GROMACS .gro file of C-alpha atoms in nm:
model
  235
    1MET     CA    1   1.037  -0.793   0.749
    2LEU     CA    2   0.855  -0.958   0.455
    3LYS     CA    3   0.981  -1.237   0.232
    4VAL     CA    4   0.774  -1.379  -0.053
    5ASN     CA    5   0.911  -1.700  -0.208
    6ASN     CA    6   0.794  -1.858  -0.534
    7LEU     CA    7   0.439  -1.719  -0.513
    8ASN     CA    8   0.185  -1.855  -0.762
    9VAL     CA    9  -0.174  -1.735  -0.800
   10HIS     CA   10  -0.435  -1.891  -1.030
   11TYR     CA   11  -0.779  -1.761  -1.124
   12GLY     CA   12  -0.932  -2.068  -1.285
   13GLY     CA   13  -0.719  -2.133  -1.591
   14ILE     CA   14  -0.533  -1.802  -1.565
   15HIS     CA   15  -0.187  -1.818  -1.405
   16ALA     CA   16  -0.178  -1.461  -1.270
   17LEU     CA   17   0.148  -1.480  -1.070
   18ARG     CA   18   0.426  -1.717  -1.165
   19GLY     CA   19   0.702  -1.785  -0.915
   20VAL     CA   20   0.717  -1.432  -0.775
   21SER     CA   21   0.978  -1.366  -0.504
   22ILE     CA   22   1.036  -1.032  -0.329
   23ASP     CA   23   1.173  -0.914   0.002
   24VAL     CA   24   1.104  -0.602   0.205
   25GLN     CA   25   1.341  -0.482   0.477
   26GLN     CA   26   1.220  -0.295   0.782
   27GLY     CA   27   1.190   0.082   0.726
   28GLU     CA   28   1.201   0.061   0.345
   29ILE     CA   29   0.963   0.178   0.080
   30VAL     CA   30   0.955  -0.099  -0.179
   31THR     CA   31   0.759  -0.041  -0.498
   32ILE     CA   32   0.619  -0.282  -0.755
   33ILE     CA   33   0.576  -0.123  -1.097
   34GLY     CA   34   0.417  -0.270  -1.406
   35SER     CA   35   0.139  -0.219  -1.656
   36ASN     CA   36  -0.231  -0.295  -1.605
   37GLY     CA   37  -0.295  -0.667  -1.565
   38ALA     CA   38   0.066  -0.744  -1.471
   39GLY     CA   39  -0.044  -0.902  -1.141
   40LYS     CA   40   0.047  -0.621  -0.901
   41SER     CA   41  -0.284  -0.619  -0.712
   42SER     CA   42  -0.289  -1.000  -0.709
   43LEU     CA   43   0.043  -0.993  -0.526
   44LEU     CA   44  -0.087  -0.762  -0.254
   45ASN     CA   45  -0.415  -0.953  -0.230
   46ALA     CA   46  -0.226  -1.280  -0.182
   47ILE     CA   47  -0.009  -1.134   0.094
   48SER     CA   48  -0.326  -0.994   0.257
   49GLY     CA   49  -0.500  -1.332   0.255
   50MET     CA   50  -0.762  -1.211   0.006
   51VAL     CA   51  -0.679  -1.467  -0.264
   52LYS     CA   52  -0.544  -1.821  -0.245
   53TYR     CA   53  -0.186  -1.886  -0.345
   54GLN     CA   54   0.090  -2.144  -0.355
   55GLY     CA   55   0.432  -2.052  -0.218
   56ASP     CA   56   0.561  -1.897   0.102
   57VAL     CA   57   0.493  -1.559   0.259
   58LEU     CA   58   0.709  -1.494   0.565
   59TYR     CA   59   0.656  -1.195   0.793
   60GLU     CA   60   0.931  -1.135   1.048
   61GLU     CA   61   1.061  -1.484   0.958
   62ARG     CA   62   0.731  -1.661   1.037
   63PRO     CA   63   0.464  -1.779   0.793
   64LEU     CA   64   0.201  -1.509   0.753
   65PRO     CA   65  -0.154  -1.639   0.817
   66LYS     CA   66  -0.371  -1.687   0.510
   67GLN     CA   67  -0.685  -1.533   0.668
   68ALA     CA   68  -0.723  -1.159   0.609
   69HIS     CA   69  -0.818  -1.062   0.967
   70LYS     CA   70  -0.521  -1.259   1.105
   71VAL     CA   71  -0.290  -1.082   0.859
   72VAL     CA   72  -0.411  -0.745   0.995
   73LYS     CA   73  -0.366  -0.868   1.352
   74SER     CA   74  -0.008  -0.967   1.263
   75GLY     CA   75   0.073  -0.604   1.182
   76VAL     CA   76   0.020  -0.595   0.805
   77CYS     CA   77  -0.253  -0.388   0.641
   78GLN     CA   78  -0.356  -0.311   0.284
   79VAL     CA   79  -0.505   0.012   0.151
   80PRO     CA   80  -0.697  -0.124  -0.150
   81GLU     CA   81  -0.713   0.008  -0.502
   82GLY     CA   82  -1.017   0.229  -0.550
   83ARG     CA   83  -1.016   0.329  -0.181
   84ILE     CA   84  -1.332   0.129  -0.087
   85ILE     CA   85  -1.430   0.353   0.202
   86PHE     CA   86  -1.756   0.315   0.396
   87ALA     CA   87  -1.949   0.579   0.202
   88ASN     CA   88  -2.243   0.610   0.444
   89LEU     CA   89  -2.027   0.653   0.757
   90THR     CA   90  -1.857   0.972   0.873
   91VAL     CA   91  -1.484   1.029   0.836
   92HIS     CA   92  -1.435   0.959   1.207
   93GLU     CA   93  -1.641   0.639   1.190
   94ASN     CA   94  -1.438   0.518   0.891
   95LEU     CA   95  -1.116   0.569   1.085
   96LYS     CA   96  -1.264   0.391   1.384
   97MET     CA   97  -1.339   0.091   1.160
   98GLY     CA   98  -0.966   0.069   1.089
   99ALA     CA   99  -0.908  -0.005   1.458
  100TYR     CA  100  -1.178  -0.276   1.484
  101LEU     CA  101  -0.932  -0.546   1.597
  102ARG     CA  102  -0.781  -0.326   1.870
  103ASN     CA  103  -0.890  -0.276   2.230
  104ASP     CA  104  -0.614  -0.042   2.353
  105THR     CA  105  -0.824   0.273   2.394
  106LYS     CA  106  -0.527   0.495   2.478
  107GLY     CA  107  -0.332   0.379   2.172
  108ILE     CA  108  -0.636   0.420   1.948
  109ASN     CA  109  -0.686   0.779   2.067
  110GLU     CA  110  -0.316   0.852   2.010
  111ASP     CA  111  -0.341   0.712   1.657
  112PHE     CA  112  -0.647   0.929   1.585
  113GLU     CA  113  -0.429   1.230   1.668
  114LYS     CA  114  -0.144   1.101   1.449
  115VAL     CA  115  -0.379   1.046   1.153
  116TYR     CA  116  -0.539   1.389   1.195
  117ASN     CA  117  -0.192   1.549   1.215
  118LEU     CA  118  -0.088   1.364   0.899
  119PHE     CA  119  -0.414   1.450   0.721
  120PRO     CA  120  -0.541   1.786   0.858
  121ARG     CA  121  -0.816   1.786   0.596
  122LEU     CA  122  -0.969   1.476   0.757
  123LYS     CA  123  -0.977   1.653   1.092
  124GLU     CA  124  -1.168   1.941   0.931
  125ARG     CA  125  -1.417   1.690   0.789
  126GLU     CA  126  -1.434   1.433   1.070
  127LYS     CA  127  -1.815   1.458   1.099
  128GLN     CA  128  -1.874   1.466   0.723
  129ILE     CA  129  -2.023   1.164   0.542
  130ALA     CA  130  -1.730   0.996   0.367
  131GLY     CA  131  -1.917   0.946   0.038
  132THR     CA  132  -1.933   1.324  -0.007
  133LEU     CA  133  -1.552   1.368   0.005
  134SER     CA  134  -1.343   1.439  -0.306
  135GLY     CA  135  -1.137   1.158  -0.458
  136GLY     CA  136  -0.818   1.288  -0.296
  137GLU     CA  137  -0.983   1.316   0.044
  138GLN     CA  138  -1.119   0.963   0.011
  139GLN     CA  139  -0.766   0.838  -0.065
  140MET     CA  140  -0.638   1.016   0.247
  141LEU     CA  141  -0.921   0.854   0.445
  142ALA     CA  142  -0.837   0.507   0.313
  143MET     CA  143  -0.472   0.556   0.410
  144GLY     CA  144  -0.569   0.694   0.750
  145ARG     CA  145  -0.803   0.401   0.810
  146GLY     CA  146  -0.517   0.163   0.730
  147LEU     CA  147  -0.290   0.339   0.978
  148MET     CA  148  -0.557   0.302   1.250
  149SER     CA  149  -0.487  -0.073   1.259
  150ASN     CA  150  -0.138   0.025   1.385
  151PRO     CA  151   0.048  -0.176   1.119
  152ASN     CA  152   0.422  -0.221   1.096
  153LEU     CA  153   0.390  -0.291   0.723
  154ILE     CA  154   0.140  -0.095   0.514
  155MET     CA  155   0.066  -0.198   0.155
  156LEU     CA  156  -0.070   0.070  -0.078
  157ASP     CA  157  -0.245  -0.034  -0.399
  158GLU     CA  158  -0.246   0.244  -0.663
  159PRO     CA  159  -0.276   0.538  -0.420
  160SER     CA  160  -0.254   0.799  -0.699
  161LEU     CA  161  -0.518   0.639  -0.924
  162GLY     CA  162  -0.762   0.896  -1.063
  163LEU     CA  163  -0.617   1.191  -0.871
  164ALA     CA  164  -0.523   1.536  -1.004
  165PRO     CA  165  -0.146   1.598  -1.040
  166LEU     CA  166  -0.133   1.836  -0.742
  167LEU     CA  167  -0.300   1.580  -0.517
  168ILE     CA  168  -0.068   1.306  -0.644
  169ASN     CA  169   0.226   1.514  -0.517
  170THR     CA  170   0.055   1.550  -0.179
  171ILE     CA  171  -0.012   1.176  -0.151
  172PHE     CA  172   0.352   1.090  -0.224
  173GLU     CA  173   0.473   1.348   0.029
  174ILE     CA  174   0.250   1.176   0.286
  175ILE     CA  175   0.391   0.834   0.187
  176VAL     CA  176   0.739   0.963   0.275
  177GLU     CA  177   0.603   1.100   0.605
  178ILE     CA  178   0.454   0.759   0.688
  179LYS     CA  179   0.798   0.606   0.636
  180GLN     CA  180   0.944   0.869   0.869
  181MET     CA  181   0.690   0.757   1.132
  182GLY     CA  182   0.878   0.425   1.138
  183LYS     CA  183   0.647   0.231   0.907
  184THR     CA  184   0.754   0.000   0.625
  185LEU     CA  185   0.569   0.036   0.294
  186LEU     CA  186   0.505  -0.191  -0.002
  187LEU     CA  187   0.374   0.028  -0.283
  188VAL     CA  188   0.199  -0.083  -0.602
  189GLU     CA  189   0.175   0.209  -0.842
  190GLN     CA  190   0.123   0.276  -1.213
  191ASN     CA  191   0.288   0.618  -1.183
  192ALA     CA  192   0.632   0.462  -1.208
  193PHE     CA  193   0.826   0.790  -1.193
  194LYS     CA  194   0.662   0.899  -0.867
  195ALA     CA  195   0.691   0.554  -0.714
  196LEU     CA  196   1.061   0.519  -0.801
  197SER     CA  197   1.126   0.874  -0.678
  198VAL     CA  198   1.023   0.786  -0.320
  199ALA     CA  199   1.118   0.416  -0.304
  200ASP     CA  200   1.435   0.254  -0.175
  201LYS     CA  201   1.398  -0.061  -0.381
  202ALA     CA  202   1.182  -0.165  -0.677
  203TYR     CA  203   1.060  -0.465  -0.871
  204VAL     CA  204   0.917  -0.472  -1.223
  205LEU     CA  205   0.628  -0.715  -1.268
  206GLU     CA  206   0.530  -0.815  -1.624
  207GLN     CA  207   0.260  -1.071  -1.701
  208GLY     CA  208   0.292  -1.228  -1.358
  209VAL     CA  209   0.673  -1.254  -1.358
  210ILE     CA  210   0.938  -1.034  -1.195
  211THR     CA  211   1.155  -0.916  -1.485
  212ALA     CA  212   1.381  -0.663  -1.310
  213SER     CA  213   1.474  -0.553  -0.960
  214GLY     CA  214   1.721  -0.329  -0.787
  215SER     CA  215   1.750   0.001  -0.608
  216ALA     CA  216   1.493   0.258  -0.716
  217LYS     CA  217   1.774   0.484  -0.837
  218GLU     CA  218   1.911   0.206  -1.060
  219LEU     CA  219   1.573   0.143  -1.218
  220LEU     CA  220   1.509   0.517  -1.266
  221ALA     CA  221   1.836   0.536  -1.463
  222ASP     CA  222   1.772   0.218  -1.667
  223SER     CA  223   1.698   0.312  -2.030
  224THR     CA  224   1.471   0.008  -2.083
  225ILE     CA  225   1.262   0.101  -1.778
  226GLN     CA  226   1.256   0.464  -1.889
  227GLU     CA  227   1.118   0.372  -2.230
  228ALA     CA  228   0.863   0.120  -2.100
  229TYR     CA  229   0.732   0.302  -1.792
  230LEU     CA  230   0.860   0.660  -1.778
  231GLY     CA  231   0.768   0.776  -2.128
  232LYS     CA  232   1.130   0.840  -2.228
  233LYS     CA  233   1.261   0.707  -2.558
  234ASN     CA  234   1.607   0.558  -2.594
  235LYS     CA  235   1.840   0.768  -2.804
   0.00000   0.00000   0.00000
């Protein structure tokens, strides 16, 4: 579904991504793990058309447009780090904003129902001003808003950031449910254990370079990965 070849991103003199290549098959959850500043968000932002890059990004074997709105129209959406909801709009209005490129009223109404079934708490708060929601509820809203664009590929940037442990479990359960809805997910996440627990495949990104890849189970069992990202020391 998605193939990234030899991706390079520069911010002035900083070479943030250096020859990054990944691929995502339809129906998979693929996770990118790595420490702060490794380039994980830069990768998603490049795919989304939010930052300039050199290299190739192919979606369903065709070059993905480099303009953000055209990327969304192609069937790819990103749920950004930090949620970035519309704080002064209601929950329902935020979700409606996710469908701004669509004009299929019947499909939009069906997707409202799907999002409210996936996130019952949002249904309870649909008339509430989004800025008054808890952090976990705002993360649910950001994910729901992304789903309202009816994407085939949804990219999640640090969905568990700043959330209480109980809510982190809920968010990852919902990620699995989104996969079961037939969506493909590319997940950037600092909580490596949780990310690898739900993913099919994983890449390790360090200082802008992919240093390891494989099935999520393989990386979970790798002693080097355990020591670096899972808090387990080698014996």
